PDB file of C-alpha atoms in Angstrom:
ATOM      1  CA  MET A   1     100.818  71.977 129.263  1.00  0.00           C
ATOM      2  CA  GLU A   2     100.069  71.764 133.162  1.00  0.00           C
ATOM      3  CA  ALA A   3      99.337  75.223 134.936  1.00  0.00           C
ATOM      4  CA  ILE A   4     102.472  75.488 137.034  1.00  0.00           C
ATOM      5  CA  GLU A   5     104.686  74.390 134.056  1.00  0.00           C
ATOM      6  CA  CYS A   6     103.200  77.221 131.983  1.00  0.00           C
ATOM      7  CA  ILE A   7     103.474  79.979 134.642  1.00  0.00           C
ATOM      8  CA  LYS A   8     107.161  78.867 135.228  1.00  0.00           C
ATOM      9  CA  THR A   9     108.283  78.830 131.583  1.00  0.00           C
ATOM     10  CA  ARG A  10     106.238  81.647 130.017  1.00  0.00           C
ATOM     11  CA  ARG A  11     108.887  84.550 129.031  1.00  0.00           C
ATOM     12  CA  SER A  12     108.445  87.842 127.365  1.00  0.00           C
ATOM     13  CA  VAL A  13     109.314  87.223 123.680  1.00  0.00           C
ATOM     14  CA  ARG A  14     110.325  90.392 121.724  1.00  0.00           C
ATOM     15  CA  LYS A  15     111.366  88.574 118.310  1.00  0.00           C
ATOM     16  CA  PHE A  16     108.675  86.704 116.020  1.00  0.00           C
ATOM     17  CA  LYS A  17     108.711  84.689 113.004  1.00  0.00           C
ATOM     18  CA  PRO A  18     106.906  86.133 110.243  1.00  0.00           C
ATOM     19  CA  GLY A  19     103.028  85.393 109.815  1.00  0.00           C
ATOM     20  CA  ALA A  20      99.839  85.974 111.581  1.00  0.00           C
ATOM     21  CA  VAL A  21      98.345  83.836 114.445  1.00  0.00           C
ATOM     22  CA  ASP A  22      95.205  81.969 112.883  1.00  0.00           C
ATOM     23  CA  ARG A  23      91.941  82.906 113.884  1.00  0.00           C
ATOM     24  CA  GLU A  24      91.316  79.405 115.415  1.00  0.00           C
ATOM     25  CA  THR A  25      94.294  79.890 117.941  1.00  0.00           C
ATOM     26  CA  LEU A  26      93.459  83.442 118.709  1.00  0.00           C
ATOM     27  CA  THR A  27      89.953  82.193 119.414  1.00  0.00           C
ATOM     28  CA  LYS A  28      91.136  79.506 121.858  1.00  0.00           C
ATOM     29  CA  ILE A  29      93.536  82.047 123.633  1.00  0.00           C
ATOM     30  CA  VAL A  30      90.691  84.919 124.212  1.00  0.00           C
ATOM     31  CA  GLU A  31      88.339  82.029 125.190  1.00  0.00           C
ATOM     32  CA  ALA A  32      90.694  80.800 128.257  1.00  0.00           C
ATOM     33  CA  ALA A  33      91.242  84.571 129.122  1.00  0.00           C
ATOM     34  CA  SER A  34      87.878  85.235 129.079  1.00  0.00           C
ATOM     35  CA  MET A  35      87.896  82.773 132.214  1.00  0.00           C
ATOM     36  CA  THR A  36      89.700  85.218 134.338  1.00  0.00           C
ATOM     37  CA  PRO A  37      87.850  86.463 137.216  1.00  0.00           C
ATOM     38  CA  SER A  38      86.482  89.893 137.337  1.00  0.00           C
ATOM     39  CA  TRP A  39      84.877  92.428 139.653  1.00  0.00           C
ATOM     40  CA  LYS A  40      81.163  91.345 140.269  1.00  0.00           C
ATOM     41  CA  ASN A  41      81.730  89.056 136.939  1.00  0.00           C
ATOM     42  CA  THR A  42      81.739  92.531 134.945  1.00  0.00           C
ATOM     43  CA  GLN A  43      84.068  91.145 132.293  1.00  0.00           C
ATOM     44  CA  ILE A  44      85.169  94.324 130.996  1.00  0.00           C
ATOM     45  CA  THR A  45      88.259  93.228 128.924  1.00  0.00           C
ATOM     46  CA  ARG A  46      88.296  93.299 125.128  1.00  0.00           C
ATOM     47  CA  TYR A  47      90.977  91.900 122.777  1.00  0.00           C
ATOM     48  CA  HIS A  48      91.213  94.130 119.540  1.00  0.00           C
ATOM     49  CA  ILE A  49      93.818  92.044 117.301  1.00  0.00           C
ATOM     50  CA  VAL A  50      95.551  94.257 114.740  1.00  0.00           C
ATOM     51  CA  GLN A  51      97.152  91.927 111.786  1.00  0.00           C
ATOM     52  CA  ASP A  52      96.666  94.508 108.943  1.00  0.00           C
ATOM     53  CA  LYS A  53     100.348  95.368 107.945  1.00  0.00           C
ATOM     54  CA  GLU A  54      99.573  98.804 106.766  1.00  0.00           C
ATOM     55  CA  LEU A  55      97.667  99.798 110.171  1.00  0.00           C
ATOM     56  CA  LEU A  56     100.601  98.019 112.186  1.00  0.00           C
ATOM     57  CA  ASN A  57     103.016 100.041 110.334  1.00  0.00           C
ATOM     58  CA  ARG A  58     101.013 103.382 111.259  1.00  0.00           C
ATOM     59  CA  MET A  59     100.853 102.470 114.999  1.00  0.00           C
ATOM     60  CA  VAL A  60     104.665 101.733 114.883  1.00  0.00           C
ATOM     61  CA  ALA A  61     105.197 105.351 113.420  1.00  0.00           C
ATOM     62  CA  GLU A  62     102.591 107.178 115.426  1.00  0.00           C
ATOM     63  CA  CYS A  63     101.959 105.219 118.637  1.00  0.00           C
ATOM     64  CA  PHE A  64     105.418 105.164 120.266  1.00  0.00           C
ATOM     65  CA  PRO A  65     106.641 108.699 120.447  1.00  0.00           C
ATOM     66  CA  GLY A  66     110.445 108.616 121.689  1.00  0.00           C
ATOM     67  CA  PHE A  67     110.395 104.694 122.647  1.00  0.00           C
ATOM     68  CA  ALA A  68     112.140 103.087 119.877  1.00  0.00           C
ATOM     69  CA  HIS A  69     112.518  99.822 121.705  1.00  0.00           C
ATOM     70  CA  ASN A  70     108.658  99.394 121.687  1.00  0.00           C
ATOM     71  CA  GLN A  71     108.650 100.279 117.655  1.00  0.00           C
ATOM     72  CA  GLU A  72     111.331  97.679 116.909  1.00  0.00           C
ATOM     73  CA  ILE A  73     109.406  95.032 118.849  1.00  0.00           C
ATOM     74  CA  VAL A  74     105.997  95.740 116.991  1.00  0.00           C
ATOM     75  CA  SER A  75     107.315  96.414 113.558  1.00  0.00           C
ATOM     76  CA  GLY A  76     108.676  92.752 114.157  1.00  0.00           C
ATOM     77  CA  ALA A  77     105.367  91.207 114.978  1.00  0.00           C
ATOM     78  CA  ASP A  78     102.629  90.375 112.657  1.00  0.00           C
ATOM     79  CA  ASN A  79     100.063  90.595 115.576  1.00  0.00           C
ATOM     80  CA  LEU A  80      99.435  93.075 118.031  1.00  0.00           C
ATOM     81  CA  VAL A  81      96.720  92.874 120.433  1.00  0.00           C
ATOM     82  CA  VAL A  82      95.084  95.980 121.982  1.00  0.00           C
ATOM     83  CA  VAL A  83      93.693  95.201 125.236  1.00  0.00           C
ATOM     84  CA  SER A  84      90.857  97.653 126.314  1.00  0.00           C
ATOM     85  CA  MET A  85      88.495  97.728 129.127  1.00  0.00           C
ATOM     86  CA  VAL A  86      84.912  99.059 129.334  1.00  0.00           C
ATOM     87  CA  THR A  87      85.075 102.020 131.384  1.00  0.00           C
ATOM     88  CA  GLY A  88      82.519 102.893 134.387  1.00  0.00           C
ATOM     89  CA  ARG A  89      81.471  99.507 135.455  1.00  0.00           C
ATOM     90  CA  CYS A  90      84.345  97.923 137.529  1.00  0.00           C
ATOM     91  CA  GLY A  91      84.778  99.225 140.995  1.00  0.00           C
ATOM     92  CA  TYR A  92      81.445 100.820 141.011  1.00  0.00           C
ATOM     93  CA  GLU A  93      77.951 100.006 142.661  1.00  0.00           C
ATOM     94  CA  ARG A  94      74.733 100.292 140.657  1.00  0.00           C
ATOM     95  CA  ASP A  95      74.121 103.840 141.847  1.00  0.00           C
ATOM     96  CA  GLY A  96      77.534 104.960 140.185  1.00  0.00           C
ATOM     97  CA  SER A  97      79.369 105.347 143.352  1.00  0.00           C
ATOM     98  CA  PHE A  98      82.586 103.637 143.916  1.00  0.00           C
ATOM     99  CA  THR A  99      82.765 100.529 146.334  1.00  0.00           C
ATOM    100  CA  THR A 100      86.137 101.000 147.708  1.00  0.00           C
ATOM    101  CA  LYS A 101      88.923 103.584 147.881  1.00  0.00           C
ATOM    102  CA  LYS A 102      90.439 102.217 145.001  1.00  0.00           C
ATOM    103  CA  GLY A 103      87.851 103.982 142.751  1.00  0.00           C
ATOM    104  CA  ASP A 104      88.078 103.192 139.362  1.00  0.00           C
ATOM    105  CA  ARG A 105      91.532 101.392 139.714  1.00  0.00           C
ATOM    106  CA  TRP A 106      89.955  98.055 139.634  1.00  0.00           C
ATOM    107  CA  GLN A 107      89.251  98.173 136.108  1.00  0.00           C
ATOM    108  CA  MET A 108      93.150  98.195 135.450  1.00  0.00           C
ATOM    109  CA  PHE A 109      93.468  95.407 137.957  1.00  0.00           C
ATOM    110  CA  ASP A 110      90.797  93.323 136.084  1.00  0.00           C
ATOM    111  CA  ALA A 111      92.198  94.270 132.674  1.00  0.00           C
ATOM    112  CA  GLY A 112      95.832  93.358 133.897  1.00  0.00           C
ATOM    113  CA  GLY A 113      94.734  89.836 135.304  1.00  0.00           C
ATOM    114  CA  ALA A 114      93.078  89.272 132.030  1.00  0.00           C
ATOM    115  CA  ALA A 115      96.034  90.291 129.796  1.00  0.00           C
ATOM    116  CA  ASN A 116      98.361  87.993 131.891  1.00  0.00           C
ATOM    117  CA  THR A 117      96.111  84.966 131.422  1.00  0.00           C
ATOM    118  CA  PHE A 118      96.000  85.824 127.895  1.00  0.00           C
ATOM    119  CA  CYS A 119      99.538  85.595 127.646  1.00  0.00           C
ATOM    120  CA  LEU A 120      99.840  82.393 129.585  1.00  0.00           C
ATOM    121  CA  ALA A 121      97.142  80.740 127.379  1.00  0.00           C
ATOM    122  CA  ALA A 122      99.049  82.091 124.404  1.00  0.00           C
ATOM    123  CA  HIS A 123     102.297  80.118 125.721  1.00  0.00           C
ATOM    124  CA  ALA A 124     100.063  77.185 126.188  1.00  0.00           C
ATOM    125  CA  TYR A 125      99.097  77.192 122.655  1.00  0.00           C
ATOM    126  CA  GLY A 126     102.803  77.761 121.398  1.00  0.00           C
ATOM    127  CA  VAL A 127     102.521  81.602 120.933  1.00  0.00           C
ATOM    128  CA  GLY A 128     105.091  84.189 122.316  1.00  0.00           C
ATOM    129  CA  THR A 129     104.077  87.394 123.804  1.00  0.00           C
ATOM    130  CA  VAL A 130     105.145  90.465 125.260  1.00  0.00           C
ATOM    131  CA  LEU A 131     103.135  93.161 127.119  1.00  0.00           C
ATOM    132  CA  LEU A 132     103.867  96.469 126.391  1.00  0.00           C
ATOM    133  CA  GLY A 133     102.834  99.570 128.483  1.00  0.00           C
ATOM    134  CA  ILE A 134     104.738 102.465 127.003  1.00  0.00           C
ATOM    135  CA  PHE A 135     102.793 104.028 124.132  1.00  0.00           C
ATOM    136  CA  ASP A 136     100.135 106.873 123.366  1.00  0.00           C
ATOM    137  CA  GLU A 137      96.741 105.679 124.488  1.00  0.00           C
ATOM    138  CA  ASP A 138      94.974 108.181 122.722  1.00  0.00           C
ATOM    139  CA  LYS A 139      96.769 107.623 119.314  1.00  0.00           C
ATOM    140  CA  VAL A 140      96.434 103.768 119.754  1.00  0.00           C
ATOM    141  CA  ALA A 141      92.685 104.025 120.503  1.00  0.00           C
ATOM    142  CA  GLU A 142      92.346 106.670 117.183  1.00  0.00           C
ATOM    143  CA  CYS A 143      94.269 104.087 115.042  1.00  0.00           C
ATOM    144  CA  ILE A 144      92.027 101.155 115.833  1.00  0.00           C
ATOM    145  CA  GLY A 145      88.704 103.140 116.145  1.00  0.00           C
ATOM    146  CA  LEU A 146      88.273 102.183 119.718  1.00  0.00           C
ATOM    147  CA  PRO A 147      84.441 102.110 120.709  1.00  0.00           C
ATOM    148  CA  GLU A 148      83.422 104.594 123.007  1.00  0.00           C
ATOM    149  CA  GLY A 149      83.060 103.621 126.673  1.00  0.00           C
ATOM    150  CA  GLN A 150      86.289 101.628 126.362  1.00  0.00           C
ATOM    151  CA  GLN A 151      90.044 102.754 127.206  1.00  0.00           C
ATOM    152  CA  VAL A 152      93.442 100.948 126.283  1.00  0.00           C
ATOM    153  CA  ALA A 153      94.943  98.862 128.848  1.00  0.00           C
ATOM    154  CA  ALA A 154      97.648  97.467 127.434  1.00  0.00           C
ATOM    155  CA  LEU A 155      99.488  96.560 124.195  1.00  0.00           C
ATOM    156  CA  ILE A 156     100.764  92.788 123.469  1.00  0.00           C
ATOM    157  CA  ALA A 157     102.963  92.090 120.534  1.00  0.00           C
ATOM    158  CA  MET A 158     102.565  88.477 119.924  1.00  0.00           C
ATOM    159  CA  GLY A 159     103.385  85.674 117.208  1.00  0.00           C
ATOM    160  CA  TYR A 160     105.737  82.472 116.728  1.00  0.00           C
ATOM    161  CA  ALA A 161     108.992  82.768 119.005  1.00  0.00           C
ATOM    162  CA  ASP A 162     112.135  83.552 116.931  1.00  0.00           C
ATOM    163  CA  GLU A 163     114.021  83.433 120.371  1.00  0.00           C
ATOM    164  CA  GLU A 164     114.269  81.495 123.543  1.00  0.00           C
ATOM    165  CA  PRO A 165     114.438  84.191 126.280  1.00  0.00           C
ATOM    166  CA  LYS A 166     116.435  82.821 129.407  1.00  0.00           C
ATOM    167  CA  THR A 167     114.827  83.181 132.668  1.00  0.00           C
ATOM    168  CA  PRO A 168     115.870  86.312 134.455  1.00  0.00           C
ATOM    169  CA  PRO A 169     116.937  86.196 137.903  1.00  0.00           C
ATOM    170  CA  LYS A 170     113.946  85.843 140.325  1.00  0.00           C
ATOM    171  CA  LYS A 171     113.716  87.222 143.994  1.00  0.00           C
ATOM    172  CA  THR A 172     113.450  84.307 146.667  1.00  0.00           C
ATOM    173  CA  THR A 173     110.285  83.810 148.525  1.00  0.00           C
ATOM    174  CA  GLU A 174     112.104  85.049 151.593  1.00  0.00           C
ATOM    175  CA  VAL A 175     111.966  88.268 150.195  1.00  0.00           C
ATOM    176  CA  LEU A 176     108.453  88.456 148.475  1.00  0.00           C
ATOM    177  CA  MET A 177     106.362  86.551 151.227  1.00  0.00           C
ATOM    178  CA  ASN A 178     105.683  87.925 154.622  1.00  0.00           C
ATOM    179  CA  ILE A 179     103.538  85.624 156.977  1.00  0.00           C
ATOM    180  CA  ILE A 180     102.071  87.371 159.678  1.00  0.00           C
TER     181      ILE A 180
END
């Protein structure tokens, strides 16, 4: 799949066919996502892929308080990616000071770029994804035993699509672009 076609055709998939994505495909997706540029090549993004049904059910019950829609999505997926970031590296100088006024927000920028690349790579390999942002970060970290020094950035429900989402309306370039 060509890059522009991949960008233009990727949609958020919220309904999945039963079954785990195989290790070989997951490896290819993570390998592609690892090519995402990062702050001073710090490569802080990590992918924790949950396929254990008992753990997925626990996460559905405990990690989405008051947000039934995400519970429904995750309960229908046999694959949940916890995107984490190694903290204290991105946006810093060697002496521990921040390089810019953005402080440690660069780490979320890098993790977000890597998560998006992960979703595009998954699409290129025929796997549907949806990024989820509403969840209890601490509970997710506890459930998966997130290593010290890492923080949860996002969740990605994934699997083989059981729907074909339509393209939602998009803003025009006249609205999005300002040439000065």
